[in-house]
Amino acid sequence: SSDLIEPYRVKVVEPIPFTTIADRERALAAAHWNLFKIPASMVTIDLLTDSGMTAMSAHQWAGLLDGDEAYAGARSFQRFEQVVRTLTGYTHVIPTHQGRAAERLLFEAMLKPGDVVPGNTHFDTTHANLERAGARAVNLPIAVARSPAVEHPFKGDIDLDALAETLARERVPLVIITVTSNGVGGHPVSLANMQAVRALCDKHGARLFLDAARFA
């Protein structure tokens, strides 16, 4: 039965290290308990992130060879641009190599020192890039998002009352909604919540940006 085994064949095997408890304790102490400073050679199962940790499909590996590396007018970009336009409805598509690079460019263009940027829960690089631009990042998750034991379908929602108060009191050039909200465990944001945020932004003349890296 197909539900008893995975519906794919493993084609590449990569060795992983096996360490002892003493090895791991020494590595943690040497890194001063900062997981970002632990060498990957000491990590058997990487739970620091889920970004880029899965195996690539046969089609993805083939795509590396089929890609067009032309300096300009590459067919690879044209395909990428068309897919993004289809998904978002936007005309202009500006790719960057990473989300953190996109954040830096966006914030340098839009923010001045003293600005306040509210969000449902800013990702760590987003928070750092906001502060680098001289702005203040404000996290406004709904109260239930702070209670892991409580069931709720949309813990990624922003607190609309707190957002309205912030928009009325502070200089807010933009609001960022992270979909899904990685900072609170990857919880989804409801469409109703985003529509209400859109209305508040329109009322106060603020832009609404979606960090949609995990929208699907």
Coordinates of C-alpha atoms in Angstrom, one line a residue:
S1 CA 0.0 0.0 0.0
S2 CA 1.3 3.5 -0.9
D3 CA 0.5 4.8 2.6
L4 CA 3.1 2.5 4.2
I5 CA 6.1 4.0 2.4
E6 CA 7.2 7.4 1.2
P7 CA 6.2 8.0 -2.5
Y8 CA 9.7 8.8 -3.6
R9 CA 13.2 7.3 -4.0
V10 CA 16.1 8.7 -2.1
K11 CA 18.9 9.3 -4.7
V12 CA 21.5 11.1 -2.7
V13 CA 22.9 10.2 0.7
E14 CA 24.8 12.7 2.8
P15 CA 26.8 11.7 5.9
I16 CA 26.0 13.3 9.2
P17 CA 28.1 13.5 12.3
F18 CA 27.4 11.6 15.5
T19 CA 28.6 13.3 18.7
T20 CA 28.7 12.4 22.3
I21 CA 27.0 14.4 25.1
A22 CA 30.4 15.6 26.2
D23 CA 31.2 16.8 22.7
R24 CA 27.9 18.7 22.6
E25 CA 28.4 20.2 26.0
R26 CA 31.9 21.4 25.0
A27 CA 30.6 22.9 21.8
L28 CA 27.8 24.8 23.6
A29 CA 30.2 26.2 26.2
A30 CA 32.7 27.3 23.5
A31 CA 29.9 29.0 21.6
H32 CA 28.7 30.7 24.9
W33 CA 25.3 29.0 24.4
N34 CA 24.8 30.9 21.1
L35 CA 23.4 28.3 18.7
F36 CA 24.4 30.4 15.7
K37 CA 28.0 29.8 16.6
I38 CA 27.8 26.0 16.8
P39 CA 29.7 24.6 13.8
A40 CA 27.5 22.5 11.5
S41 CA 30.0 19.7 11.8
M42 CA 28.8 19.2 15.4
V43 CA 25.1 19.0 14.5
T44 CA 23.4 15.7 13.8
I45 CA 19.8 16.9 13.5
D46 CA 19.5 20.7 12.7
L47 CA 16.4 22.2 14.4
L48 CA 17.7 25.8 14.3
T49 CA 15.8 26.4 11.1
D50 CA 13.6 24.7 8.5
S51 CA 14.9 26.9 5.7
G52 CA 16.7 25.0 3.1
M53 CA 16.9 21.8 5.2
T54 CA 14.9 19.5 2.9
A55 CA 16.2 17.5 0.0
M56 CA 15.8 18.8 -3.5
S57 CA 13.6 17.0 -6.0
A58 CA 14.9 15.5 -9.2
H59 CA 13.2 18.4 -11.1
Q60 CA 15.0 20.9 -9.0
W61 CA 18.4 19.4 -9.6
A62 CA 17.7 19.2 -13.3
G63 CA 16.7 22.9 -13.2
L64 CA 20.2 23.8 -12.1
L65 CA 21.6 22.5 -15.3
D66 CA 18.7 23.9 -17.4
G67 CA 18.9 27.4 -15.9
D68 CA 19.9 30.3 -18.1
E69 CA 22.7 32.3 -16.6
A70 CA 22.7 35.1 -19.2
Y71 CA 23.7 38.5 -17.7
A72 CA 20.5 40.1 -18.9
G73 CA 17.2 38.9 -20.4
A74 CA 17.6 35.3 -19.0
R75 CA 14.7 33.0 -19.7
S76 CA 15.0 31.8 -16.1
F77 CA 14.1 35.2 -14.9
Q78 CA 11.3 35.6 -17.4
R79 CA 9.7 32.4 -16.1
F80 CA 10.2 33.5 -12.5
E81 CA 8.7 36.9 -13.2
Q82 CA 5.7 35.4 -14.9
V83 CA 5.0 33.0 -12.0
V84 CA 5.3 35.9 -9.4
R85 CA 3.0 38.1 -11.5
T86 CA 0.4 35.3 -11.7
L87 CA 0.5 34.7 -8.0
T88 CA 0.5 38.3 -6.8
G89 CA -1.0 40.3 -9.6
Y90 CA 1.9 42.8 -9.3
T91 CA 3.6 44.2 -12.4
H92 CA 7.0 44.9 -11.0
V93 CA 9.1 42.0 -9.8
I94 CA 12.5 42.7 -8.2
P95 CA 14.4 39.5 -7.1
T96 CA 17.0 39.4 -4.4
H97 CA 19.1 36.6 -3.2
Q98 CA 17.5 36.4 0.3
G99 CA 14.6 37.9 2.2
R100 CA 17.0 39.7 4.5
A101 CA 18.5 41.5 1.5
A102 CA 15.1 42.6 0.3
E103 CA 14.2 43.9 3.8
R104 CA 17.4 46.0 3.9
L105 CA 16.7 47.6 0.5
L106 CA 13.0 48.2 1.4
F107 CA 13.8 49.8 4.7
E108 CA 16.6 52.0 3.4
A109 CA 14.2 53.4 0.8
M110 CA 11.2 53.9 3.1
L111 CA 12.3 54.6 6.6
K112 CA 13.8 57.5 8.6
P113 CA 15.2 57.4 12.1
G114 CA 12.4 57.6 14.6
D115 CA 9.8 55.8 12.5
V116 CA 7.8 53.1 14.1
V117 CA 7.0 49.9 12.2
P118 CA 4.4 47.6 13.8
G119 CA 3.8 44.0 12.8
N120 CA 2.2 40.8 14.0
T121 CA 5.6 39.5 15.0
H122 CA 8.8 40.6 13.2
F123 CA 11.2 37.9 12.1
D124 CA 14.7 38.3 13.7
T125 CA 16.3 39.6 10.5
T126 CA 13.4 42.0 9.9
H127 CA 13.7 43.4 13.5
A128 CA 17.5 43.9 13.0
N129 CA 17.1 45.6 9.6
L130 CA 14.5 47.9 11.0
E131 CA 16.7 48.9 13.9
R132 CA 19.6 49.3 11.5
A133 CA 17.6 51.9 9.6
G134 CA 16.9 53.8 12.9
A135 CA 13.3 52.7 13.2
R136 CA 11.6 51.0 16.1
A137 CA 10.1 47.6 15.6
V138 CA 6.9 46.9 17.5
N139 CA 5.4 43.4 17.8
L140 CA 1.6 43.4 18.2
P141 CA 0.5 39.7 18.2
I142 CA -3.0 38.9 19.5
A143 CA -2.9 37.9 23.2
V144 CA -3.6 34.2 22.6
A145 CA -0.5 33.9 20.5
R146 CA 1.5 34.0 23.7
S147 CA -0.3 30.9 25.1
P148 CA 1.0 27.8 23.4
A149 CA -1.4 25.5 25.2
V150 CA -4.5 27.5 24.0
E151 CA -6.0 26.3 20.6
H152 CA -6.7 29.1 18.1
P153 CA -6.9 28.8 14.3
F154 CA -5.2 32.1 13.6
K155 CA -2.5 32.9 16.1
G156 CA -0.6 34.9 13.5
D157 CA -3.2 37.7 13.6
I158 CA -2.2 41.1 14.7
D159 CA -3.9 42.9 17.6
L160 CA -6.1 45.4 15.7
D161 CA -6.9 47.6 18.7
A162 CA -3.2 47.9 19.5
L163 CA -2.4 48.6 15.8
A164 CA -5.0 51.3 15.6
E165 CA -3.6 53.0 18.7
T166 CA 0.0 52.8 17.3
L167 CA -1.1 54.2 14.0
A168 CA -2.8 57.1 15.7
R169 CA 0.0 57.9 18.0
E170 CA 3.3 57.2 16.1
R171 CA 4.9 58.0 12.8
V172 CA 4.2 54.8 10.9
P173 CA 5.3 54.7 7.3
L174 CA 4.5 51.0 6.9
V175 CA 3.0 47.9 8.6
I176 CA 4.4 44.4 8.1
I177 CA 2.3 41.3 8.3
T178 CA 4.3 38.1 8.3
V179 CA 2.3 35.3 6.6
T180 CA 2.6 32.8 8.3
S181 CA 4.0 34.3 11.5
N182 CA 7.3 32.5 12.0
G183 CA 8.0 34.3 15.2
V184 CA 5.1 32.7 17.0
G185 CA 5.6 29.2 15.6
G186 CA 4.5 29.6 12.0
H187 CA 0.9 30.2 12.8
P188 CA -1.4 31.5 10.0
V189 CA -2.9 34.9 9.6
S190 CA -6.6 35.1 8.7
L191 CA -7.8 36.9 5.6
A192 CA -10.2 38.9 7.7
N193 CA -7.4 40.2 9.9
M194 CA -5.4 41.2 6.9
Q195 CA -8.4 43.0 5.4
A196 CA -8.9 44.9 8.6
V197 CA -5.2 45.9 8.7
R198 CA -5.5 47.1 5.1
A199 CA -8.4 49.3 6.1
L200 CA -6.5 50.8 9.1
C201 CA -3.4 51.4 6.9
D202 CA -5.6 53.2 4.3
K203 CA -7.2 55.3 7.1
H204 CA -3.8 56.5 8.5
G205 CA -1.9 56.7 5.2
A206 CA 0.5 53.8 6.0
R207 CA 1.7 51.2 3.5
L208 CA 1.0 47.5 4.1
F209 CA 3.7 45.0 3.3
L210 CA 3.3 41.2 3.4
D211 CA 6.3 39.1 4.3
A212 CA 4.9 36.2 2.3
A213 CA 7.8 33.8 2.3
R214 CA 5.6 31.1 3.9
F215 CA 2.2 32.1 2.4
A216 CA 1.8 28.6 0.8

